[in-house]
XYZ file of C-alpha atoms in Angstrom:
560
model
C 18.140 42.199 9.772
C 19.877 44.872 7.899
C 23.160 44.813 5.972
C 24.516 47.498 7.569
C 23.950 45.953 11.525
C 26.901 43.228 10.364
C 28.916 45.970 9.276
C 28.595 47.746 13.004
C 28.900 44.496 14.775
C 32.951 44.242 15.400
C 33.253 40.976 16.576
C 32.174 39.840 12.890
C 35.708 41.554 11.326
C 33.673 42.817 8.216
C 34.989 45.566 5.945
C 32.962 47.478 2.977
C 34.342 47.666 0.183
C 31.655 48.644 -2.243
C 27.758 49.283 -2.166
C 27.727 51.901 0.620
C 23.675 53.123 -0.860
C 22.918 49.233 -0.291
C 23.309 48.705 2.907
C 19.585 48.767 3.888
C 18.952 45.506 2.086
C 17.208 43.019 4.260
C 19.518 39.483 5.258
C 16.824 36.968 5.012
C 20.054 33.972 5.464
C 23.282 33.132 4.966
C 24.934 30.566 2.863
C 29.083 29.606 2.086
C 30.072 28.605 -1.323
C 32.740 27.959 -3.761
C 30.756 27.247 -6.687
C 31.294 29.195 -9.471
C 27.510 28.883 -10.087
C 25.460 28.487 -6.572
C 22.651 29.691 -8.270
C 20.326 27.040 -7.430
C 20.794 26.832 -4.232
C 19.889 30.377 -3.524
C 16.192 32.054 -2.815
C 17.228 36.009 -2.409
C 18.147 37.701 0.458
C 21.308 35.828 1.459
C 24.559 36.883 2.651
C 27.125 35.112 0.679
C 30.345 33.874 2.298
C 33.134 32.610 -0.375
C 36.778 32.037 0.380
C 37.516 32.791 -3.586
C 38.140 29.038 -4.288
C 36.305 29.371 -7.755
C 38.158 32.208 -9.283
C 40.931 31.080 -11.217
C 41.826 34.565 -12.879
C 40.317 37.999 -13.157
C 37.831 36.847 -16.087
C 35.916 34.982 -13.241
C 34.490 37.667 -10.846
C 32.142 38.957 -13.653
C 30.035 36.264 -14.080
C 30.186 34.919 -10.504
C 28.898 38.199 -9.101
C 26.226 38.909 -11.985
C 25.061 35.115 -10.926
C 24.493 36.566 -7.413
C 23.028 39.525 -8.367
C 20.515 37.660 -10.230
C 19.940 35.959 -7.996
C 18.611 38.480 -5.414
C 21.157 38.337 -2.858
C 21.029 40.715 0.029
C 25.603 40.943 0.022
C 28.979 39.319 -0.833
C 31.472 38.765 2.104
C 34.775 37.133 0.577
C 37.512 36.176 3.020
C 41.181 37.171 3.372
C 42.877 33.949 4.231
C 43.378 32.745 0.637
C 44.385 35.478 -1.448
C 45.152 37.975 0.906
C 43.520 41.459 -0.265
C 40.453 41.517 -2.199
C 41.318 41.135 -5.787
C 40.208 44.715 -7.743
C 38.791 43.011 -10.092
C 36.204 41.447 -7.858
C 35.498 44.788 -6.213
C 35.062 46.412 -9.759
C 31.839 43.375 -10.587
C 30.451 44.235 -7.724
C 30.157 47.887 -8.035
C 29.135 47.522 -11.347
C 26.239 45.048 -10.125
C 25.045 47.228 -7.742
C 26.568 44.211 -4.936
C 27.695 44.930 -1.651
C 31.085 43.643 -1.097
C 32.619 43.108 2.377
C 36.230 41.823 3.193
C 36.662 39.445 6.184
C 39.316 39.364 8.304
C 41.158 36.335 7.826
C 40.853 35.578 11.947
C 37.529 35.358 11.728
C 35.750 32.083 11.160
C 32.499 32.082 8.748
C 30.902 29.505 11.216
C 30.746 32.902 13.294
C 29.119 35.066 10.957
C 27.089 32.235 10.001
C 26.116 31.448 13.861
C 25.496 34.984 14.069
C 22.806 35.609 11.055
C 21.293 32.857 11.734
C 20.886 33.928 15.255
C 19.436 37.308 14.222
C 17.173 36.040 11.412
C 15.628 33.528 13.794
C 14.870 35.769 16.631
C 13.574 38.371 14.071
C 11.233 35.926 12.663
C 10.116 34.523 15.725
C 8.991 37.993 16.888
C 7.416 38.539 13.922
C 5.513 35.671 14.240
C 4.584 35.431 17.997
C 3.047 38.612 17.014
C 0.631 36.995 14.256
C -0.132 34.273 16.197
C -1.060 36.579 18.830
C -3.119 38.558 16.356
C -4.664 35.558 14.717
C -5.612 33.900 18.160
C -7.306 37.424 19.489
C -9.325 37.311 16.001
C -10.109 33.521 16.456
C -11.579 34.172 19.770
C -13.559 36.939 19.392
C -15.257 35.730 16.215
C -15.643 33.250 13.364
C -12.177 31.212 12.594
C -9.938 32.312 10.545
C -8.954 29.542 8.087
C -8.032 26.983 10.934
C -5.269 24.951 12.003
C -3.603 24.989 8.660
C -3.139 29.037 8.627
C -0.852 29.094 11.746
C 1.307 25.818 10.273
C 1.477 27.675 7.309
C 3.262 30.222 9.361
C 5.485 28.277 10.774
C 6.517 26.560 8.130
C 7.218 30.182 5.765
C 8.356 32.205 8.966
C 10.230 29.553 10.800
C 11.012 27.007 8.049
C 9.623 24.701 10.551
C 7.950 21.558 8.987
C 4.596 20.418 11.456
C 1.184 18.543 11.614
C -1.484 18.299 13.725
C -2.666 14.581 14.625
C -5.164 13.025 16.329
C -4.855 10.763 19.086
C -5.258 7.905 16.832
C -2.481 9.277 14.522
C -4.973 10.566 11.487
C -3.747 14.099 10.087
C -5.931 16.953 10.811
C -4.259 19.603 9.370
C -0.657 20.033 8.365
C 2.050 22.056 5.952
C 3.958 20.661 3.184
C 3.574 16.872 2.219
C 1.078 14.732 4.592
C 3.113 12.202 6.529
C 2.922 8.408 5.999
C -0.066 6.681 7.920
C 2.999 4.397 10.021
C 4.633 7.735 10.997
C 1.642 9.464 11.991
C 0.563 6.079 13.907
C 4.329 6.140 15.740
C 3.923 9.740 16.480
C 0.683 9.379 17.984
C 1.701 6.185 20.308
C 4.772 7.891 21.340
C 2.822 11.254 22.641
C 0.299 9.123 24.111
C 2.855 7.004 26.316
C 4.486 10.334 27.003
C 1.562 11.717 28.417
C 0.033 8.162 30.300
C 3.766 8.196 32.033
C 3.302 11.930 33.091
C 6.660 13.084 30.796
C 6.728 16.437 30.654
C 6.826 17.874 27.123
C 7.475 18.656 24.509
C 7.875 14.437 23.631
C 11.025 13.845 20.833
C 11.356 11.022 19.197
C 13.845 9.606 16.075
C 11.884 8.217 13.346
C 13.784 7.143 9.890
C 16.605 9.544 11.212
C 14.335 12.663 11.085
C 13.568 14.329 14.905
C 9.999 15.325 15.492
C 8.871 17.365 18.795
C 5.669 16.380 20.035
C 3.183 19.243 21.466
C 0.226 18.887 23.250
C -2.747 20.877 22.150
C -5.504 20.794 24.995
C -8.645 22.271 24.476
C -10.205 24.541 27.383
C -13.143 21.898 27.953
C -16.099 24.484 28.738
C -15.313 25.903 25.166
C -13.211 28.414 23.577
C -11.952 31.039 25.341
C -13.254 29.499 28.912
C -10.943 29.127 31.408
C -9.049 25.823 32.084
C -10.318 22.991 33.830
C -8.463 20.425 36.102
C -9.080 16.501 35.347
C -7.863 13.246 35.265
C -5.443 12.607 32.473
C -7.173 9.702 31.261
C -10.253 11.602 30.681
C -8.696 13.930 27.939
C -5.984 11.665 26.873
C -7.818 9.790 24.012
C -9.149 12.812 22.389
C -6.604 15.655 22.630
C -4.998 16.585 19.516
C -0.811 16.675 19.201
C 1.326 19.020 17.441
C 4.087 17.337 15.535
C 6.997 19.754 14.260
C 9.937 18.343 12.235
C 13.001 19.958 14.857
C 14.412 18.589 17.870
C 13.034 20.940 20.739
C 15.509 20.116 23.168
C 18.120 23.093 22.603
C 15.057 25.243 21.195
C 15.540 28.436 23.934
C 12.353 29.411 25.869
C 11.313 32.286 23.652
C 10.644 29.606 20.837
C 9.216 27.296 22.785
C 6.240 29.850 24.203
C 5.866 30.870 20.661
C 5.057 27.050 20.078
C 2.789 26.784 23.310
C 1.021 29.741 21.941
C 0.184 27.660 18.474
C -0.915 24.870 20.242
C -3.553 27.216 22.105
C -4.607 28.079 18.884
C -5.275 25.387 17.481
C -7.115 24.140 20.931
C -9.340 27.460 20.051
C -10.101 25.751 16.611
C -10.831 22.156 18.699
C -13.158 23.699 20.564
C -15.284 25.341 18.209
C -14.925 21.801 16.037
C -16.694 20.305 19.716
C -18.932 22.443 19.959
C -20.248 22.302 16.253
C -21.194 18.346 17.120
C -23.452 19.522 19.717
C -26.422 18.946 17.399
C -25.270 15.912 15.928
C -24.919 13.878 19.293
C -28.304 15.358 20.462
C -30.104 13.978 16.891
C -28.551 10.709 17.963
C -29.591 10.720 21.943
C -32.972 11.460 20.861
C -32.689 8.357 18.663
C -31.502 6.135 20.595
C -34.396 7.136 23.738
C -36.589 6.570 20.941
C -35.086 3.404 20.273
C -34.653 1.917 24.306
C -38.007 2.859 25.320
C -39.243 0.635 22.640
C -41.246 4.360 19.906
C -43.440 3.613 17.120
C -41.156 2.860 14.510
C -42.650 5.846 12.590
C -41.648 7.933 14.732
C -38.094 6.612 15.023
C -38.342 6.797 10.994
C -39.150 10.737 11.599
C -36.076 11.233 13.519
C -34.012 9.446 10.787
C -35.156 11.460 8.411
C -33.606 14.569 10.250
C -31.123 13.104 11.230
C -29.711 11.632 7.371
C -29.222 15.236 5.912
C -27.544 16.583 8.566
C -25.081 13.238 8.452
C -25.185 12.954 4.606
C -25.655 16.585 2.907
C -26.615 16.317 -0.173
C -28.139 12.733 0.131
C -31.578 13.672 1.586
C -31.948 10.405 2.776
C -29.915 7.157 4.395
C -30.874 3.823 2.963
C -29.212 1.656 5.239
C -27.542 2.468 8.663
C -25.054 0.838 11.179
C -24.814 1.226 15.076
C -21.198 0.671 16.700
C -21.088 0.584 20.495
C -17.980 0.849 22.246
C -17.012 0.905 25.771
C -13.740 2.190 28.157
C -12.932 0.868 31.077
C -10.818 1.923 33.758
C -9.437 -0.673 36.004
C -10.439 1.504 39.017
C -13.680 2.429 37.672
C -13.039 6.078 39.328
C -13.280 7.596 35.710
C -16.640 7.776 33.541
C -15.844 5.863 30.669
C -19.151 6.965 28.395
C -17.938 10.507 27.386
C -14.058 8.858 27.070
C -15.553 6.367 24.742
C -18.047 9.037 22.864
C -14.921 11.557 21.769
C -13.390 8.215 20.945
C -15.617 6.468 18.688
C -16.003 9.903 16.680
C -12.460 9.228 15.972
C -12.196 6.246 15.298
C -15.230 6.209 12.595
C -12.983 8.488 10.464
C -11.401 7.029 7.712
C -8.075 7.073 8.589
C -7.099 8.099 5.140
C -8.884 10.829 4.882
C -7.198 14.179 6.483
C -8.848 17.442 7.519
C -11.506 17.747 10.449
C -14.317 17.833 8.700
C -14.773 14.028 7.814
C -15.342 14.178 11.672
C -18.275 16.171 10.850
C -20.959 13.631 9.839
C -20.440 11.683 12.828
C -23.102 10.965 15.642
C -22.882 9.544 18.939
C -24.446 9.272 22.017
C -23.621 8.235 25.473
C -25.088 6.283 28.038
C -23.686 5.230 30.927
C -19.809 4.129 30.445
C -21.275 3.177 27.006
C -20.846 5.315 23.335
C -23.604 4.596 20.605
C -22.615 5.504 17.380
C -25.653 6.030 14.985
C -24.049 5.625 11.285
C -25.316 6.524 7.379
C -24.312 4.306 5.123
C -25.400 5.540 1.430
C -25.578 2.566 -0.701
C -24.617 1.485 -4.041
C -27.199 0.060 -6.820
C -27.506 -1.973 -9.630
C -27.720 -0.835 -13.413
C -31.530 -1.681 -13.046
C -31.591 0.322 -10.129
C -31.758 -2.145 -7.409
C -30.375 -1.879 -4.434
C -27.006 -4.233 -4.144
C -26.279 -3.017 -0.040
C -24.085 -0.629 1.623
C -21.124 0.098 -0.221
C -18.845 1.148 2.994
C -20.255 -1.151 5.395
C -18.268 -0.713 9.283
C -16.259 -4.123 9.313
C -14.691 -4.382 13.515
C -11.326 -5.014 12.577
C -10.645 -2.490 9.858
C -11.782 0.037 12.270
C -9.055 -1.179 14.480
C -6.629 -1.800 12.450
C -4.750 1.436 12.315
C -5.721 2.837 15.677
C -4.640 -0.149 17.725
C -1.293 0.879 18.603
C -1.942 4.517 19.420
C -4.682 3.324 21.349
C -3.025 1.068 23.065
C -0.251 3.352 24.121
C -3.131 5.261 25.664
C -5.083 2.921 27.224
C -1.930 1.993 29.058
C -1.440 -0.544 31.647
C -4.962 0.212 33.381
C -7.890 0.999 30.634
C -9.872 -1.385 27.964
C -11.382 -0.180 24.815
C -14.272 -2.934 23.660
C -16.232 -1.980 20.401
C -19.070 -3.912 18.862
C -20.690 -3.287 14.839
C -24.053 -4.180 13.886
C -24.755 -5.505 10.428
C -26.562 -2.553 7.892
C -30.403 -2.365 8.283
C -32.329 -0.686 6.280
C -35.314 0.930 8.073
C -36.336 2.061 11.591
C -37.457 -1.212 12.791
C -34.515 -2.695 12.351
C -32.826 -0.902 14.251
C -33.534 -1.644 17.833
C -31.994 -5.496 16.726
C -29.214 -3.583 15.681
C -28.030 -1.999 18.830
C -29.201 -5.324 20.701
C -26.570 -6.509 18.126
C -23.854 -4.490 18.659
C -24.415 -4.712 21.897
C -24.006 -8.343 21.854
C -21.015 -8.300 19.765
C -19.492 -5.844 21.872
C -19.584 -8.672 25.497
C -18.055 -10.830 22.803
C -15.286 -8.607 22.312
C -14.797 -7.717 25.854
C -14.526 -11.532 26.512
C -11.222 -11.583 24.741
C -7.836 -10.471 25.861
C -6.459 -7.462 24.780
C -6.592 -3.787 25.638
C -7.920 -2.771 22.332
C -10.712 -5.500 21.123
C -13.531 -5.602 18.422
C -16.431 -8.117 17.427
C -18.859 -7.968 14.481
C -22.534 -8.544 13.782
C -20.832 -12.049 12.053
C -19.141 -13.574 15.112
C -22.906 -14.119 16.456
C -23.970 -16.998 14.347
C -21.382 -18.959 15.003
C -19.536 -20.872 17.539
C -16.908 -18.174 18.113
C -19.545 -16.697 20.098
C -19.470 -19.458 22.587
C -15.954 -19.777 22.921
C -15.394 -16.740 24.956
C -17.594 -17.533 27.482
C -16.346 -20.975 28.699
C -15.041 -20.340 31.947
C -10.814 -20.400 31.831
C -10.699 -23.613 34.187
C -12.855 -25.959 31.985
C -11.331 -24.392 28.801
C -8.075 -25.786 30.502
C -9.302 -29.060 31.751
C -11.106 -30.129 27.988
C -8.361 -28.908 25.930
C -5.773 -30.673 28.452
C -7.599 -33.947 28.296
C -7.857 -34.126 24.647
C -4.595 -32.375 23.278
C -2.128 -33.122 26.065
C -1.733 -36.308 25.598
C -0.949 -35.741 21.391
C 1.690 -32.797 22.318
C 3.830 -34.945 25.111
C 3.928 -37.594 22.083
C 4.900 -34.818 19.468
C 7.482 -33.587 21.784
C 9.257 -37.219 22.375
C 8.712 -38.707 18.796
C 8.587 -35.429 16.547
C 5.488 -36.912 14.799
C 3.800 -33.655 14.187
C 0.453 -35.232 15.394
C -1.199 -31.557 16.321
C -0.656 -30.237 12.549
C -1.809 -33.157 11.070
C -5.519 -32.891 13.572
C -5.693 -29.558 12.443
C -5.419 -29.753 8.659
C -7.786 -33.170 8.968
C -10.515 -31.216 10.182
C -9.670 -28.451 7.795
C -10.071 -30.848 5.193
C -13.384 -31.658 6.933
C -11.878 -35.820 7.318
C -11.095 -36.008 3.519
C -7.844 -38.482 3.474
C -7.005 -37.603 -0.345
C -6.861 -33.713 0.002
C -5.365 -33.513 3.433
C -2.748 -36.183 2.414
C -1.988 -33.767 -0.174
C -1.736 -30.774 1.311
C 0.679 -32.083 4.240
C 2.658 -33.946 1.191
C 2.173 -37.203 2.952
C 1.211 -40.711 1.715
C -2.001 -41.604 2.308
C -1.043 -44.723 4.437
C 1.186 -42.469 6.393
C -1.863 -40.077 7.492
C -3.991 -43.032 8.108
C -1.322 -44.173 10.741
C -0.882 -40.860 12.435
C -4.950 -40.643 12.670
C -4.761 -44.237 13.700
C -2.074 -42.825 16.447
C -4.390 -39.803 17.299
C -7.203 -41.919 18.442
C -5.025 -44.521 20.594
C -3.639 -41.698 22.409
C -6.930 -39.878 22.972
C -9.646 -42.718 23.120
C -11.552 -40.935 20.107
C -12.769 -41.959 16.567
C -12.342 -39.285 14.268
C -15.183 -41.038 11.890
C -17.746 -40.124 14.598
C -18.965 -35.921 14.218
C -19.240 -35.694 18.243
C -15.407 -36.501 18.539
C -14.340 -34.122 15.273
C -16.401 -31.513 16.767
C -14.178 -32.156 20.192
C -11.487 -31.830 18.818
C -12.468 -28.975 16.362
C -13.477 -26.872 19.969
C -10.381 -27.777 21.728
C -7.837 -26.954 18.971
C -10.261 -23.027 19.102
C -9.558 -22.749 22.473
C -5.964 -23.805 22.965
């Protein structure tokens, strides 16, 4: 806005008294001070507001007003309550500074000037920028993309001074202006929006984290890509792959003008999603032809032909993948009314992002297939090598929990009350005939994983050889009955005699029956652990000498 619209708006009580060929300077904000240098806290542009407090005598108003005009500021407005009239001297800096200089009216408040600018300068900007976006989303539609997510939040941020990100629904940043958020407020973000959504909330979702307000935006791509019209579906199909726009501002007093403005970014950036979608069409084609090759039992040269498409398009640059992996995962709903393969496909190309990484394009060298309710991720693993040159292994080998680890809340939050996620990894192989064993593997580890409780679950390739794979699959009534018959009778003693007989059966076995080093790490005598064993195997009719009763007790202690 213009100087000279305050000085024809009445109700503000403003009166010139210098810089009538100024008064086409632009207000950009407005800020109230006494300082008798404000100098850093002003940008240009600003209407000042001072009530005088800093001049002590008529030296003062020189160098106060040649600060400001330094500075850039668009005007001065000094107020009448204090001193009365505007001291000459004052009015004198200012026309020698070339500084507008208005008088306010001693009834009038500089909360409502202030109210007022800040009013004018919003709205200005906003329709200034509704009109880019507009712009930029007619260009991003008709043609290549212009820059992505991280132009528009660059707008907001210098047009609207509004801070904002755009996460995943795992809580990884995509894009985003200013400093990246912390991973544990991007995760909270994320969990919150998804929970919104599950519960059918309308939006936009606020939430308080550390004492700083963030709105929560959906951004919902048009699902028969960009520009296509949108489609109708189940919540719980889109859910776990929609992106979220965070902004830094509490929404809920934001008037409707600025709140289609920020509908209008999120289509944007949905424009941007769907292009990103439709840019993995070749990836998850290289790996359905794969894995066909791979279930119908090819040649493994042929399979080895297809990797060797495959690796450059996953790994530019590398020409070839030594080793790879293969993750399957698997949604379920608990009606079974909603596929779960293509839920689980946009999922597991998530999910195989390093969450530390931000940008889309890590996203990029990800391939997965579908099958059924299943996902099949095919993955490249370049490898690391000796100083002879030999090859040491995969140097970013898949590990299931890490790939949990920071999703599982978001996740969770999404999954809600009535969906699984089960994911299974397959140990690094090296060559195409390896690697039908390693989706029979990851298959395998996967029934493991779904064994356990949990809406969010993982096993790995090394929870097959051993007898954690067995575990799971002991039906709940005789896990109950063997554990009850061998442990109930040493926790009813523990409870009435505070013996602590349960801790002392586990670290025994952890000491694998050695009295010495499990005397010493429970700080007991050695006579004294010798009686509580001794007590043990009264209670339970066991010898813990014999390996078929240790291995009893090893089993029940696992699955109590």
């Amino acid at each position: 806005m213009r100087l000279r619209a305050l000085l024809e708006t009445e109700a503000l009580g403003l009166r010139l008294l210098g810089g009538e060929d100024e008064l086409d300077r632009t207000v950009r904000g407005v800020m109230t001070t006494d300082l008798r240098d404000p100098s850093r806290y002003l940008s240009g542009g600003e209407l000042v507001l001072t009530g005088l407090a800093w001049r002590r005598n008529s030296a003062d108003s020189e160098p106060f007003v040649r600060i400001l005009a330094g500075a850039g500021v668009a005007g001065l407005a000094a107020g009448e309550a204090e001193l009365g009239d505007i001291p000459d001297d004052l009015v004198s800096a200012c026309v020698r500074n070339r500084l507008p200089l208005f008088a306010v009216n001693e009834d009038v408040a500089f909360a409502t000037i202030t109210e007022y600018v800040v009013r004018q300068v919003s709205g200005e900007r906003a329709g200034d920028l509704a009109a880019v976006v507009d712009r930029h989303r007619r260009l991003m539609t008709s043609g290549p993309a212009g820059g992505g997510p991280d132009v528009v939040l660059d707008l907001l941020t210098t047009d609207l001074d509004l801070r904002a990100w755009v996460l995943s629904p795992t809580g990884r940043q995509i894009a985003g202006a200013g400093e990246p958020l912390a991973p544990g407020i991007c995760s909270a973000l994320a969990s919150e929006h998804l929970a919104a959504v599950r519960t059918g909330r309308r939006g936009p979702h606020r939430i308080s984290i550390q004492g700083i307000t963030y709105s929560l935006f959906p951004i919902r791509g048009h699902g028969r890509g960009a520009g296509g019209p949108a489609v109708a579906r189940d919540v719980r199909e889109t859910v776990l792959s929609d992106w979220l726009l965070a902004v830094e501002a509490d929404a809920g007093d934001w008037p409707a003008e600025r709140l289609d403005l920020l509908q209008g970014v999120t289509q944007l950036i949905a424009v941007e999603r769907d292009r990103r979608d439709a840019a993995r069409t070749v990836r998850r084609r290289l790996a359905q032809e794969v894995l066909e090759l791979v279930q119908t039992g090819a040649p493994p040269a042929e399979i080895a032909a297809r990797l060797r498409v495959a690796a450059p398009v996953l790994l530019p640059g590398l020409g070839a993948a030594p080793h790879w992996q293969v993750v399957v995962a698997r949604v379920d709903w608990d009606n079974g009314d909603i596929p779960g393969g293509p839920v689980a496909q946009s999922l597991l190309e998530e999910i195989l992002v390093d969450p530390s990484v931000s940008g889309p394009e890590p996203s990029d060298r990800i391939a997965v297939a579908h099958t059924g309710d299943e996902a099949i991720a095919l993955v490249p693993l370049p490898s690391l090598s000796g100083d002879a040159g030999e090859d040491k292994g995969p140097d970013s080998a898949l590990h299931a929990d890490e790939l949990l680890a920071t999703v599982r809340d978001p996740l969770a939050a999404g999954l809600a009350d009535d969906g699984r996620l089960t994911l299974g990894v397959s140990a690094a192989v090296h060559s195409a005939e390896g690697l039908r064993g390693a989706l029979e593997e990851a298959r395998h580890a996967r029934r493991v994983a779904a064994a356990r409780p949990g809406r969010v679950c993982a096993a790995g390739h090394h929870e097959l050889a051993s007898h954690v794979l067995l575990l799971p699959f002991v039906p709940d009534d005789v896990r109950r009955a063997f554990t009850a018959r061998l442990l109930d009778p040493l926790r009813d003693y523990d409870r009435r005699h505070r013996a602590e007989l349960i801790p002392t059966l586990e670290a025994f076995l952890d000491c694998d029956g050695s009295w010495t080093r499990c005397a010493t790490r429970l700080h007991l005598h050695v006579n004294t652990l010798r009686y509580r064993v001794g007590r043990i195997e009264q209670l339970t009719a066991r010898d813990l000498s014999r390996l078929e009763d240790k291995l009893d007790f090893f089993l029940a202690l696992r699955m109590s």
